[in-house]
Short mmCIF file of C-alpha atoms in Angstrom, two decimals:
data_model
loop_
_atom_site.label_atom_id
_atom_site.label_comp_id
_atom_site.label_asym_id
_atom_site.label_seq_id
_atom_site.Cartn_x
_atom_site.Cartn_y
_atom_site.Cartn_z
CA MET A 1 -19.73 13.25 -1.53
CA ASN A 2 -16.76 14.92 0.17
CA THR A 3 -16.86 14.65 3.96
CA ILE A 4 -14.66 16.37 6.51
CA ASN A 5 -14.89 15.22 10.13
CA LEU A 6 -13.87 17.99 12.54
CA GLY A 7 -14.42 15.97 15.73
CA GLU A 8 -17.51 17.68 17.08
CA PHE A 9 -19.22 17.84 13.70
CA ARG A 10 -18.92 16.64 10.11
CA LEU A 11 -19.40 18.59 6.91
CA ASP A 12 -20.72 16.80 3.83
CA PHE A 13 -20.21 18.93 0.73
CA GLN A 14 -22.89 18.51 -1.94
CA ALA A 15 -23.24 20.35 -5.23
CA HIS A 16 -25.79 22.88 -3.93
CA PHE A 17 -25.67 22.62 -0.15
CA ILE A 18 -23.58 21.71 2.87
CA LYS A 19 -24.84 19.13 5.34
CA LEU A 20 -23.55 19.92 8.83
CA LYS A 21 -23.98 16.89 11.07
CA ILE A 22 -23.26 17.28 14.78
CA ASN A 23 -21.49 14.25 16.24
CA ASN A 24 -22.33 12.62 19.56
CA GLY A 25 -21.00 14.80 22.38
CA GLY A 26 -20.36 17.67 19.99
CA HIS A 27 -20.89 21.36 20.63
CA PHE A 28 -21.55 23.80 17.79
CA ASP A 29 -20.88 27.49 18.44
CA SER A 30 -19.47 30.61 16.74
CA ASP A 31 -15.95 29.14 16.49
CA SER A 32 -17.38 25.97 14.91
CA PHE A 33 -19.37 28.09 12.50
CA GLN A 34 -16.23 30.01 11.53
CA ASN A 35 -14.45 26.70 10.78
CA CYS A 36 -17.41 25.67 8.64
CA LEU A 37 -17.41 29.01 6.84
CA ASP A 38 -13.65 28.86 6.15
CA LEU A 39 -14.02 25.43 4.54
CA LYS A 40 -17.08 26.56 2.60
CA SER A 41 -15.09 29.50 1.20
CA GLU A 42 -12.15 27.24 0.26
CA ILE A 43 -14.36 24.79 -1.60
CA TYR A 44 -17.13 26.97 -3.07
CA GLY A 45 -15.70 30.47 -2.98
CA SER A 46 -18.35 33.16 -2.59
CA ARG A 47 -21.18 31.08 -4.09
CA LYS A 48 -24.34 30.96 -1.96
CA LEU A 49 -25.44 27.48 -0.91
CA GLY A 50 -28.03 25.80 1.26
CA LEU A 51 -27.17 24.73 4.82
CA LEU A 52 -28.69 21.58 6.28
CA ILE A 53 -28.01 21.19 10.03
CA THR A 54 -28.77 17.74 11.42
CA ASN A 55 -27.77 15.07 13.96
CA GLU A 56 -28.50 11.49 14.93
CA ASP A 57 -31.77 11.15 16.87
CA LYS A 58 -30.19 9.74 20.02
CA ASN A 59 -27.01 11.81 19.97
CA ASP A 60 -26.13 13.99 22.92
CA TYR A 61 -25.03 17.35 21.50
CA SER A 62 -25.41 21.06 22.06
CA ILE A 63 -25.80 24.11 19.85
CA ASP A 64 -24.99 27.61 21.07
CA PRO A 65 -27.76 29.61 19.35
CA LEU A 66 -25.82 32.87 19.65
CA PHE A 67 -23.94 32.04 16.44
CA LEU A 68 -27.26 32.46 14.60
CA ILE A 69 -27.48 36.06 15.82
CA LYS A 70 -23.79 37.00 16.03
CA ASP A 71 -23.08 35.69 12.53
CA LYS A 72 -26.44 36.61 10.99
CA LEU A 73 -25.02 38.86 8.26
CA VAL A 74 -22.35 36.29 7.37
CA LEU A 75 -25.03 33.61 7.16
CA GLU A 76 -27.09 35.81 4.84
CA ASP A 77 -24.06 36.50 2.64
CA ASN A 78 -23.12 32.82 2.28
CA PHE A 79 -26.29 30.75 2.42
CA LYS A 80 -29.51 30.86 0.42
CA TRP A 81 -31.57 28.62 2.74
CA ILE A 82 -31.22 26.85 6.09
CA ILE A 83 -32.95 23.71 7.30
CA VAL A 84 -32.57 22.32 10.82
CA VAL A 85 -33.48 18.66 11.39
CA SER A 86 -33.87 17.99 15.10
CA ASN A 87 -36.35 16.56 17.57
CA LYS A 88 -34.99 18.64 20.47
CA ASN A 89 -37.30 21.39 21.70
CA PRO A 90 -34.54 23.96 22.48
CA ASP A 91 -33.31 23.69 18.88
CA TYR A 92 -36.81 24.52 17.66
CA THR A 93 -37.15 27.50 20.00
CA ASN A 94 -33.77 28.94 19.02
CA PHE A 95 -34.41 28.39 15.35
CA GLU A 96 -37.85 30.07 15.46
CA TYR A 97 -36.23 33.13 17.03
CA PHE A 98 -33.55 33.26 14.33
CA LYS A 99 -36.12 32.73 11.58
CA ARG A 100 -37.80 35.99 12.57
CA LEU A 101 -34.53 37.93 12.32
CA THR A 102 -33.26 36.81 8.93
CA SER A 103 -34.20 37.12 5.30
CA ILE A 104 -32.95 33.58 4.52
CA PRO A 105 -35.72 31.02 3.87
CA CYS A 106 -35.66 28.74 6.92
CA LYS A 107 -37.35 25.51 7.88
CA PHE A 108 -37.32 23.35 11.00
CA VAL A 109 -38.29 19.68 10.70
CA THR A 110 -38.19 16.76 13.10
CA ASP A 111 -37.50 14.12 10.45
CA PHE A 112 -35.17 14.24 7.44
CA LYS A 113 -37.94 12.67 5.31
CA GLU A 114 -39.95 15.89 5.75
CA VAL A 115 -37.23 17.79 3.90
CA ALA A 116 -37.47 15.64 0.78
CA ASP A 117 -41.27 15.30 0.89
CA HIS A 118 -42.37 18.85 1.63
CA ASP A 119 -39.67 21.38 0.95
CA THR A 120 -40.27 23.44 -2.17
CA TYR A 121 -37.22 25.72 -2.07
CA CYS A 122 -34.50 23.12 -1.78
CA VAL A 123 -35.80 19.69 -2.74
CA HIS A 124 -34.25 20.03 -6.22
CA THR A 125 -30.79 20.40 -4.69
CA MET A 126 -30.83 17.20 -2.66
#
């Protein structure tokens, strides 16, 4: 696995998806997403991948949900599914709003095990 640590978050590049892990104290916003997208394009070109967004359970972090709306078309052009793993209620609320606005298959889970056990559209890529 190739990992790039960008301070506030890490990107783990897999064959069929990118795992975006927010570090303790990190903030993920539109600028962070653009950094992620630039690296995705360098490594995978225009190929569509999955995007797994996760964090450590006890980490203190923040996500600006506006990147989900502002960059909606870019997300749809570059990713074939999105999964958010978080036990924070604001993450769930923001993700549910985004899920209604996009054509990308989306899932929100509170435990990474749920992804492997119950996800039919991406379990083969993990």
